[in-house]
Amino acid sequence: MENIYKNLDLNKSSSKKLDWLLIQHEMKKKLGSEVYESWLKKIDFIDEFNNYILISVPTRFIRDWITSRYLDQILQIVKIFKKDLIRIEFKIVENNINLDNQNNIDIPSKKNENVSFLKDSFLQYNRVDHNKRFENFVTGNSNKLAYEASLKVTENLSHYNPLYIYGGVGMGKTHLLNSIGFELKKRKKVMFVPAERFMYQFIKSIKANDMVRFKEYFRNTDILLIDDIQFMNGKEAMQEEFFHTFNALLDKGSQIIVSADRSPNKLSRIQERIKSRFSGGLVVDIQKPDLELRRNIIENKINELNKLYADKIEISKEIKDFISLEISSSIRELVGAINRLISFSRIYNKLPNLAETKIVLKDLLNINENKVTIDLIQTLVCKFFKISKNEMLSSRRSRYLVRPRQTAIYLTKILTSKSLPEIGREFSNRDHTTIIHSVKTIERLKENDKDMAENINNLKNQILYNTKENEV
Ligand code: ADP
Ligand code: MG
């Protein structure tokens, strides 16, 4: 709460600072939501300097991808807001990649999210995302109950009131709330509010001496959907107001639907009596998706994306199996992975193979780049070609040593962030021109020699993926 107050002041005193949320909005509009969801959403704004901005992404692959395809357009967008900015610099920040944005609310770099709410008017609260409907919500053991309860609410108002849906990050809670909103909007007055916004609007209304309008507005709806109630951690006065709004709505027969990341009794910082009203309705949870559900979601998402284009993209069974096994804890990440693979296929006009899939999805998989050391690469390549490390690092030029050596050099180049001279040093002080020559040779061989390409892929997989088992 204090944080939000702080941000309010911050907004006044430095109103000229770049608002990343606006940039994101613009990127989504100009570059399309598929590209945005797959790549650009990953960008975090770090800071703004005299004539450039510093942003971060979780992997080098994403940085390179964004740089080669979208950087010009991003810069153009940035320049709309501030024409002095002429450069964008990247930083790779790996550690927060598996966190959901919503958990980072107190982290300074996310400040802008709060600040931007200032610009929102009351009217924007009815925004329901039309892409999230019951028809494209795939059900399985873990979410069936929540789905059915949500559907019931749209058929038989006030039967389950309030309806409280809880579950971890990326499990489909917001999707279900949207589906309910979308359905009921056809005949009822619907209000969809992230809890943070409710809070924010509350503070803003107090400051503007506008509480009457606030009350009227929120008490005048047939359906109130509040997303992520765990963020409603406001001061006493606000909880009081929420409680009264809540009761007033229930009294007049309005339907309330609430989502949260935990069960009502585990909500901290929320009044007991509010929690007990939540518990008094229907409480349903969404569990982690099982394999079958994950597979169905993958199929569904591919079909959905394919409908947007004339030509269809078929992802191989091997890759679908891989994704459904490896990305198991969040449906959001699963959907993100499919988005990315489809983007990749459309741009390269080819399907990624397994090794490429792993690189493209690296930040979503449990692959830790720091584990990919030159030592590991040399060890695995030696093992693969059945030579010793001494032989690899020697200056001997027998053919049976040269290829493995070049392979190891090539893999070091593409899988680590080491510079050419650094790689040279690790390979018995070879000159950087030797390193370039090795990389080019392997690239050429890969193009013309199927076996070679396959060997490299296998090795790449082993290095990237089995790093734990092969730890040296
Ligand atoms: P939460 O609010 O629980 O964090 P979301 O509702 O935002 O999660 O879901 C994350 C992403 O996964 C969204 O793109 C959503 O459409 C998708 N998704 C979640 N569950 C399902 C499902 N059962 N079927 C299809 N898509 C789903
Ligand atoms: Mg959500």
Short mmCIF file of N, CA, C and O in Angstrom, two decimals, residues 8 14 20 59 86 136 200 242 249 251 265 275 280 292 295 328 346 351 355 368 387 421 454:
data_model
loop_
_atom_site.label_atom_id
_atom_site.label_comp_id
_atom_site.label_asym_id
_atom_site.label_seq_id
_atom_site.Cartn_x
_atom_site.Cartn_y
_atom_site.Cartn_z
N LEU A 8 2.50 7.35 -6.50
CA LEU A 8 1.67 8.47 -6.88
C LEU A 8 2.51 9.74 -6.91
O LEU A 8 2.48 10.52 -7.85
N SER A 14 8.15 13.36 -11.54
CA SER A 14 8.96 13.10 -12.72
C SER A 14 8.09 12.59 -13.86
O SER A 14 8.27 11.51 -14.38
N TRP A 20 6.90 2.56 -19.39
CA TRP A 20 7.09 1.31 -20.14
C TRP A 20 5.77 0.63 -20.47
O TRP A 20 5.63 -0.05 -21.48
N THR A 59 17.17 -14.33 -21.74
CA THR A 59 18.21 -15.14 -22.37
C THR A 59 18.84 -14.39 -23.54
O THR A 59 18.26 -13.46 -24.09
N ILE A 86 17.94 7.45 -28.54
CA ILE A 86 18.39 6.98 -29.84
C ILE A 86 18.93 5.56 -29.80
O ILE A 86 19.32 4.99 -30.80
N ASN A 136 -12.77 -21.80 -25.45
CA ASN A 136 -11.36 -22.17 -25.61
C ASN A 136 -10.68 -22.44 -24.27
O ASN A 136 -9.47 -22.37 -24.15
N TYR A 200 -6.48 0.90 -6.01
CA TYR A 200 -5.90 2.10 -6.57
C TYR A 200 -6.95 3.18 -6.78
O TYR A 200 -6.77 4.35 -6.44
N PHE A 242 -14.49 -1.92 1.01
CA PHE A 242 -14.68 -3.13 0.21
C PHE A 242 -15.76 -4.00 0.83
O PHE A 242 -16.65 -4.52 0.14
N LEU A 249 -23.69 -5.36 -2.54
CA LEU A 249 -23.93 -6.10 -3.79
C LEU A 249 -24.65 -7.41 -3.52
O LEU A 249 -25.61 -7.76 -4.20
N ASP A 251 -26.53 -8.11 -1.06
CA ASP A 251 -27.90 -7.80 -0.63
C ASP A 251 -28.83 -7.55 -1.80
O ASP A 251 -29.98 -7.97 -1.78
N ASN A 265 -8.85 -18.75 3.77
CA ASN A 265 -8.28 -18.66 5.11
C ASN A 265 -6.78 -18.38 5.11
O ASN A 265 -6.21 -18.00 6.11
N LYS A 275 -12.89 -12.60 4.83
CA LYS A 275 -12.53 -13.99 4.52
C LYS A 275 -13.71 -14.92 4.79
O LYS A 275 -13.96 -15.85 4.03
N GLY A 280 -18.09 -18.45 2.83
CA GLY A 280 -19.51 -18.74 2.88
C GLY A 280 -20.13 -19.06 1.52
O GLY A 280 -21.21 -19.62 1.43
N GLU A 292 -2.29 -35.28 -19.41
CA GLU A 292 -3.34 -35.34 -20.43
C GLU A 292 -3.86 -33.94 -20.75
O GLU A 292 -4.02 -33.58 -21.91
N ARG A 295 -1.33 -32.01 -22.76
CA ARG A 295 -1.35 -32.42 -24.17
C ARG A 295 -2.53 -31.79 -24.90
O ARG A 295 -2.40 -31.28 -26.02
N SER A 328 5.48 -28.32 -17.07
CA SER A 328 4.38 -28.99 -16.40
C SER A 328 3.71 -28.16 -15.32
O SER A 328 2.66 -28.52 -14.84
N ARG A 346 7.10 -19.75 -38.38
CA ARG A 346 6.63 -18.83 -39.43
C ARG A 346 7.78 -17.98 -39.95
O ARG A 346 7.88 -17.71 -41.14
N LEU A 351 10.17 -25.96 -39.20
CA LEU A 351 9.89 -26.30 -37.81
C LEU A 351 11.19 -26.44 -37.04
O LEU A 351 12.16 -26.97 -37.56
N ALA A 355 16.69 -29.76 -30.69
CA ALA A 355 17.75 -28.92 -30.10
C ALA A 355 17.36 -27.45 -30.21
O ALA A 355 17.54 -26.68 -29.26
N ASN A 368 20.02 -24.45 -17.09
CA ASN A 368 20.75 -23.34 -16.52
C ASN A 368 22.00 -23.07 -17.34
O ASN A 368 22.92 -23.87 -17.40
N ILE A 387 37.80 -39.70 -27.80
CA ILE A 387 39.20 -39.27 -27.73
C ILE A 387 39.43 -38.74 -26.31
O ILE A 387 38.47 -38.53 -25.57
N PRO A 421 38.61 -14.70 -28.46
CA PRO A 421 39.90 -14.88 -27.78
C PRO A 421 39.77 -15.75 -26.52
O PRO A 421 40.65 -16.58 -26.24
N GLU A 454 23.42 -34.15 -37.54
CA GLU A 454 22.74 -34.91 -36.50
C GLU A 454 23.62 -35.07 -35.25
O GLU A 454 23.14 -34.92 -34.12
#
